[in-house]
Coordinates of C-alpha atoms in Angstrom, one line a residue:
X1 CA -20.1 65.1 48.0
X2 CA -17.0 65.9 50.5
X3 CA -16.4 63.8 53.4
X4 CA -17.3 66.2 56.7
X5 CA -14.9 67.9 58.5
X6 CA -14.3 65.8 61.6
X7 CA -15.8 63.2 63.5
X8 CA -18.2 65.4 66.3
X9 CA -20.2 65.7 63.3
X10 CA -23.9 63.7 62.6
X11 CA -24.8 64.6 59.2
X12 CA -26.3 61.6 58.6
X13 CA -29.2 59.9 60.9
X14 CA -29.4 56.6 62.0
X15 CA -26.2 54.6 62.5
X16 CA -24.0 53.8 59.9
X17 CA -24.2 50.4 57.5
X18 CA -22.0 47.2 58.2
X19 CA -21.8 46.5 54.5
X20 CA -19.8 49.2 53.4
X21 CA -16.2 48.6 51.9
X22 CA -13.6 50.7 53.2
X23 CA -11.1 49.5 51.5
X24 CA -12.1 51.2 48.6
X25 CA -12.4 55.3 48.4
X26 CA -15.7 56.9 48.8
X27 CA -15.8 58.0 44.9
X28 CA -15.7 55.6 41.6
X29 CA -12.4 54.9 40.7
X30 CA -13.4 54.4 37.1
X31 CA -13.9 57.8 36.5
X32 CA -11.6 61.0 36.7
X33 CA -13.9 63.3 38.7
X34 CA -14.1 60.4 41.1
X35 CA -10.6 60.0 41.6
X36 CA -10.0 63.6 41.5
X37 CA -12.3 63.4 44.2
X38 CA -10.7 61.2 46.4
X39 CA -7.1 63.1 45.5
X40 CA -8.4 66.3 46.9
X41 CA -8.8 64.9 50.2
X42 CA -6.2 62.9 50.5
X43 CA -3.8 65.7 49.7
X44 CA -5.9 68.0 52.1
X45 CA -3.0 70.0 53.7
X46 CA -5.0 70.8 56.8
X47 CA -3.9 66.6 57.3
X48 CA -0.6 67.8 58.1
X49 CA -2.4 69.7 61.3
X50 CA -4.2 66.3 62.5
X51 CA -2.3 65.0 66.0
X52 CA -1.0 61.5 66.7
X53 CA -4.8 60.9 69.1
X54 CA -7.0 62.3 65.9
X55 CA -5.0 59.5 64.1
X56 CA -5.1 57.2 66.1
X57 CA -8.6 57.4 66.8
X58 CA -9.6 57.0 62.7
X59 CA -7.0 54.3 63.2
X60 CA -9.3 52.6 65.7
X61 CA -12.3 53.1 63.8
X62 CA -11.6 51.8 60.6
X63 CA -9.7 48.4 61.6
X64 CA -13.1 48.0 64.3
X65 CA -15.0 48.8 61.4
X66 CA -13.2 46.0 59.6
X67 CA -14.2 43.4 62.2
X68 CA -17.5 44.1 62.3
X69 CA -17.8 46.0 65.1
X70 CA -19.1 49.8 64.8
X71 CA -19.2 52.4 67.5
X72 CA -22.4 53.3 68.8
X73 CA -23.7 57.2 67.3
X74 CA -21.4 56.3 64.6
X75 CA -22.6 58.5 61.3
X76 CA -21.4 57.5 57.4
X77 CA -19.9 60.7 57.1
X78 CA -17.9 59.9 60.3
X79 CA -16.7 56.7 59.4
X80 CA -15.4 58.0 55.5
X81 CA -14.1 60.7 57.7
X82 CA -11.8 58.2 59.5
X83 CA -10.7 56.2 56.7
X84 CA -9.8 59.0 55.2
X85 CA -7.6 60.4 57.6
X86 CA -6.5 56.8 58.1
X87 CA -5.1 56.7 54.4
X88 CA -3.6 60.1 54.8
X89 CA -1.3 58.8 57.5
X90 CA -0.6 55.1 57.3
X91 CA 0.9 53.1 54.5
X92 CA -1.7 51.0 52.0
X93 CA 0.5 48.0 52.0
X94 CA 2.5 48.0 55.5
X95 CA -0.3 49.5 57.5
X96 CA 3.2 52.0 58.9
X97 CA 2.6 55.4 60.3
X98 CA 4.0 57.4 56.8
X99 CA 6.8 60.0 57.8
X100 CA 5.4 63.6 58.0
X101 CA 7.1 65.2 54.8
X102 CA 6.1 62.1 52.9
X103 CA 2.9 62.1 53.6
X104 CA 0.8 63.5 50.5
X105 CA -1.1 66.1 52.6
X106 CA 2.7 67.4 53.0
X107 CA 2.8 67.6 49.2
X108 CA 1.4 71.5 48.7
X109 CA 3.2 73.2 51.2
X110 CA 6.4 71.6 51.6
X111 CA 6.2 71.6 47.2
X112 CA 5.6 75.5 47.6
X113 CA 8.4 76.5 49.9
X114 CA 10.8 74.8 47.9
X115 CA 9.5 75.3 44.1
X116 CA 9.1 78.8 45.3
X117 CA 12.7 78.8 46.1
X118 CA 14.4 76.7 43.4
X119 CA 12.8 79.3 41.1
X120 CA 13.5 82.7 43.4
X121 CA 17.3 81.6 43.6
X122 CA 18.0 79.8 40.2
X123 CA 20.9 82.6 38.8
X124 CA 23.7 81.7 40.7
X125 CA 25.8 77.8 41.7
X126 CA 25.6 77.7 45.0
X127 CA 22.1 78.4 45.1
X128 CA 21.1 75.9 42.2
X129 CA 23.4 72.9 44.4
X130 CA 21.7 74.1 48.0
X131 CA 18.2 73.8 46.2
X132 CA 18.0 71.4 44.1
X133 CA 19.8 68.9 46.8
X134 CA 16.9 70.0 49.4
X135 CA 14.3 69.5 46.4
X136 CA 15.5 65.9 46.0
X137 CA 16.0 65.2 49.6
X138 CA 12.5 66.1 49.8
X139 CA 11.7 63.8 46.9
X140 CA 13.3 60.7 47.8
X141 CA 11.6 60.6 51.9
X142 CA 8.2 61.1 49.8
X143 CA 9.3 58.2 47.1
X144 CA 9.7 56.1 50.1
X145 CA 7.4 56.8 52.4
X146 CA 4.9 56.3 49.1
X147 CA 6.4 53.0 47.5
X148 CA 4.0 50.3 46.5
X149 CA 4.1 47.3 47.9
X150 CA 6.1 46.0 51.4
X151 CA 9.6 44.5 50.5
X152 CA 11.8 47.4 52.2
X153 CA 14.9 49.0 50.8
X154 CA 18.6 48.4 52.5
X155 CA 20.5 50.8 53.6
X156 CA 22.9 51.1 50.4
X157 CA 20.0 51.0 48.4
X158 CA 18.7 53.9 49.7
X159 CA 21.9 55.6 49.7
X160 CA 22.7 55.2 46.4
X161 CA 19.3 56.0 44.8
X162 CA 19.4 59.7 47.0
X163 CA 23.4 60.3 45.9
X164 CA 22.3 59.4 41.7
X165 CA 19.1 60.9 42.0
X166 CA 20.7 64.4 43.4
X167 CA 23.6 64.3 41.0
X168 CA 21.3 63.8 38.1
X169 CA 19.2 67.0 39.6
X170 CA 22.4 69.3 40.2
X171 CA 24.1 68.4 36.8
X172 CA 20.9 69.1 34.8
X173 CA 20.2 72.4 36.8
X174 CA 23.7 73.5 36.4
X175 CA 24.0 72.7 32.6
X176 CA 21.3 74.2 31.7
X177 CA 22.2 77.1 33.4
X178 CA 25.5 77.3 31.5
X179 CA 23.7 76.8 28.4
X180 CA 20.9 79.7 29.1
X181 CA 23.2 82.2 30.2
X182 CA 22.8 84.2 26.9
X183 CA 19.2 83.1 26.3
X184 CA 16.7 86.2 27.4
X185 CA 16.1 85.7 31.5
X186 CA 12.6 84.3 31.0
X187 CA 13.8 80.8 29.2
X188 CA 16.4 81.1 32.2
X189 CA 13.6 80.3 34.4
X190 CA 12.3 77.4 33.2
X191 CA 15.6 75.9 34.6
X192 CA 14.7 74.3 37.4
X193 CA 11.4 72.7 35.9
X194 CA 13.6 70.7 33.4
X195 CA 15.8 69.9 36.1
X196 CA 12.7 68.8 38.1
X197 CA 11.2 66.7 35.4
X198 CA 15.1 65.5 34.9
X199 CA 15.3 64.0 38.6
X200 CA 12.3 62.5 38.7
X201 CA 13.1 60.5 35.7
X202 CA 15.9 59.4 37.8
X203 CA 15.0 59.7 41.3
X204 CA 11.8 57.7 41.2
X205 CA 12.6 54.5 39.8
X206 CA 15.8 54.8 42.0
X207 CA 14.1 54.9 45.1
X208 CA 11.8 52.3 43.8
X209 CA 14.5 49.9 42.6
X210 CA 13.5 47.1 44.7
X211 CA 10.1 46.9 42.8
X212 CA 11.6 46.7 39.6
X213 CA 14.1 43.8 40.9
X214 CA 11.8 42.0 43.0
X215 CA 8.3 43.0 41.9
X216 CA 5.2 44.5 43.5
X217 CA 2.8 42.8 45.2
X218 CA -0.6 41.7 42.5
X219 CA -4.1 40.5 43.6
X220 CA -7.0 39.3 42.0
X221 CA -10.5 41.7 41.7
X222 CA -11.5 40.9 45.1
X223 CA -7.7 41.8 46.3
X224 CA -6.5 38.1 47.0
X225 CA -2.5 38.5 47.0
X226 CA -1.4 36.2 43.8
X227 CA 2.2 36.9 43.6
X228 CA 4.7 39.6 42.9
X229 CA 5.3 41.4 39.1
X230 CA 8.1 43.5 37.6
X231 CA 6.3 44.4 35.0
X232 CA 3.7 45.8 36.9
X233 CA 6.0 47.4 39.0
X234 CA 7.3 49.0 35.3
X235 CA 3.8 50.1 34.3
X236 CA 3.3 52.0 38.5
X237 CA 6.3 53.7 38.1
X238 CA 6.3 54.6 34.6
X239 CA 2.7 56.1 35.8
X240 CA 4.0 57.5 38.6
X241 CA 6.9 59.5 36.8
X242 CA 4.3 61.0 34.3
X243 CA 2.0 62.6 37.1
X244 CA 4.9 63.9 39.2
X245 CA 6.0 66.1 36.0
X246 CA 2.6 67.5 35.1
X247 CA 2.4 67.8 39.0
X248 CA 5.2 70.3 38.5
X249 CA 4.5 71.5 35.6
X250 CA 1.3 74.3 36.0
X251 CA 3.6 75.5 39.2
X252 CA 7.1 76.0 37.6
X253 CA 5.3 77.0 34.3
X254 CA 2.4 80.0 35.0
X255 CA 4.6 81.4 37.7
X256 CA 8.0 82.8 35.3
X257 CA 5.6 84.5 33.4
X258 CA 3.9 86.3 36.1
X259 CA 7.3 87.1 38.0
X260 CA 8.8 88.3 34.5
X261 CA 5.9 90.9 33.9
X262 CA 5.9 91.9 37.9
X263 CA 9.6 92.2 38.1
X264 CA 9.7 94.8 35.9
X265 CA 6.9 96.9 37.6
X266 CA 8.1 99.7 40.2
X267 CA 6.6 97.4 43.2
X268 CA 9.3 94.9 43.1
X269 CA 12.1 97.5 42.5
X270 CA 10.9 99.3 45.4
X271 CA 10.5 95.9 47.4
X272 CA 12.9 93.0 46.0
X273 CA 12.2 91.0 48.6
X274 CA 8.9 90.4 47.9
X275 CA 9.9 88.1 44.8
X276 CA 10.5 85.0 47.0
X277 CA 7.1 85.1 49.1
X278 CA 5.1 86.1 45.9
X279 CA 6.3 83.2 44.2
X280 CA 5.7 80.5 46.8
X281 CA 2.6 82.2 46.9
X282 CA 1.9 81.5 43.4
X283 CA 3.1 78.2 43.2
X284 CA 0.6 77.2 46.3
X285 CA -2.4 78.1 44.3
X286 CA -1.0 76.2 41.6
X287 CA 0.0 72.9 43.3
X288 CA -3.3 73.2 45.5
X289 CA -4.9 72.1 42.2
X290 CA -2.4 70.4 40.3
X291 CA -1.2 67.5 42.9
X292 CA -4.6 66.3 43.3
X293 CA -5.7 66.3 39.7
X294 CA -1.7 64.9 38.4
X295 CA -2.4 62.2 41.0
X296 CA -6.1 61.4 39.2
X297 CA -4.9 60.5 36.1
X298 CA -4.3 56.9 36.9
X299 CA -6.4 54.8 39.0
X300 CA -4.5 54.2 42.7
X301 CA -5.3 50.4 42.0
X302 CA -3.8 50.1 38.8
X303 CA -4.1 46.7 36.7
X304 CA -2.7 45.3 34.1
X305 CA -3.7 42.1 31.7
X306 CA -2.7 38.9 32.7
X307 CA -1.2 38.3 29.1
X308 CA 1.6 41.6 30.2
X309 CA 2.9 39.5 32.6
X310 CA 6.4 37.8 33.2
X311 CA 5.8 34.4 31.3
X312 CA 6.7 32.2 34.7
X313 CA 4.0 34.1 36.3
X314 CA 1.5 34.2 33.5
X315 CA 1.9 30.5 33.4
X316 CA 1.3 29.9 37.0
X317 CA -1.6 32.2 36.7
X318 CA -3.2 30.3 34.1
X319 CA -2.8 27.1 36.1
X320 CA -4.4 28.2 39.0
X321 CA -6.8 30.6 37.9
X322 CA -7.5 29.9 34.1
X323 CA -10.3 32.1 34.0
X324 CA -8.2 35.6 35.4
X325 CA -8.1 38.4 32.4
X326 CA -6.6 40.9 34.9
X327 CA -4.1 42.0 37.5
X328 CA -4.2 44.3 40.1
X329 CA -1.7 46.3 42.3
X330 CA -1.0 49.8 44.3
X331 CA 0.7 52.1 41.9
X332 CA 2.1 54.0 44.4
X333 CA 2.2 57.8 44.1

């Protein structure tokens, strides 16, 4: 069952329950059709369209709904609605209004302009540089905006996660090129996926440094905050690296093919501009699919056993909660 559509809606009669936890999406997490479920709406591109009041008001709703208090006429669908939209827009961990771009209802089309693009305008250098710097530019507002956990990144952190994180991009792209220029023009396309899949290998646990130094936050079942773990900030971004690729993967995969087949028809001779708006368009219909199911694979509350942790932590943990088997934390995405 999908959440309704906005909150003017009363598909449900009588008022809504008190006992409902929002804290948790609407679907079981245990299972991959219920997390796909809850990936397809949060990476609901018509998100992007909600204004700062729509927000603000599913803002207002859910942390009322948290104390206790509900809004009179208030429906079930409503109130999933809200928290919904709520989780779209604010960060799990700092509660922060998320940056547009980074924002995973951003993920489709801001993906399919530049995929599109990167793989439209892969044959000459200055196109592979412009492109595969605005790709990672791209990646490293939504690896921030979309970190786990709240310790935030310094300036020269930042900096010098974007600067390797590019480099590594560009220098794949372009050595691959080099190495593909007498290869037949259809393995020449599959450039900028390996570069993709390159970056994020790079760019991810760059931009999430800090978690790897520090830790990310871990709770008990019932999400009581029991320390920080760099190990389990290893296992989230490990996790994390994994979906992003096969995220990329059906849209800088199916596409080459199709192009290959079309550019040699008489419709793109006739119109060679076309080629750029066809594949953006086919990368869409791709990602529309593929960032919500890549973001399934892994439970958003991932956990980890208690015997995986750093021993100084495991041995706290066993002092003050002998009977704990496991860990909790936000992955990220």
């Amino acid at each position: 069952m999908q959440c309704s559509s906005g909150f003017s809606s009363r598909t449900m009669s009588g008022e809504v329950p008190a006992n409902i936890n929002i804290k948790e999406p609407r679907w079981d997490q245990s299972t991959f059709v219920g997390r796909a479920n809850h990936f397809f709406t949060v990476t609901d591109p018509r998100n992007v369209l909600l204004t700062d009041e729509q927000l603000e008001n599913a803002r207002r709703i859910v942390h009322d709904y948290r104390q206790g208090v509900i809004p009179p006429g208030l429906t079930e669908n409503e109130l999933w609605r809200a928290k919904y939209v709520y989780d779209s827009a604010f960060h799990p961990d700092t509660g922060e209004k998320m940056i547009l771009i980074g924002r995973m209802s951003a993920q489709v089309p801001m993906n399919m302009t530049i995929t599109g693009c990167m793989m439209t305008f892969y044959r000459t250098t200055p196109a592979v540089l412009f492109w595969q710097w605005v790709n990672q530019s791209f990646n490293a507002v939504v690896n921030y905006t979309n970190r786990s956990g709240d310790a935030p990144l310094s300036v020269s952190e930042l900096g010098t996660a974007y600067v390797s994180a590019t480099s590594g991009a560009v220098v794949t792209a372009l050595g691959l090129n080099a190495l593909t220029k007498h290869v037949s023009s259809l393995v020449g396309r599959f450039v900028p996926f390996a570069a993709v899949a390159a970056a994020n290998c790079i760019n991810i646990p760059l931009m999430r440094q800090r978690e790897l130094k520090v830790g990310i936050p871990i709770t008990d079942e019932r999400g009581n905050r029991l320390g920080e773990s760099a190990n389990a900030a290893q296992q989230a971004i490990t996790q994390v690296v994994v979906s992003r690729i096969l995220m990329a993967a059906p849209g800088m995969a199916i596409p080459p093919f199709i192009m290959n087949t079309l550019e040699k028809k008489a419709f793109l001779k006739r119109f060679p501009w076309m080629s750029a708006p066809i594949q953006v368009g086919l990368v869409g219909f791709c990602l529309v699919f593929a960032t919500p199911l890549c973001c399934a694979l892994f439970p958003q509350k991932s956990s980890m056993s208690v015997s995986s942790l750093e021993d100084e932590l495991r041995a706290k943990l066993h002092q003050s909660h002998p009977e704990l088997q496991r860990v909790y934390f936000n992955k990220g995405l």
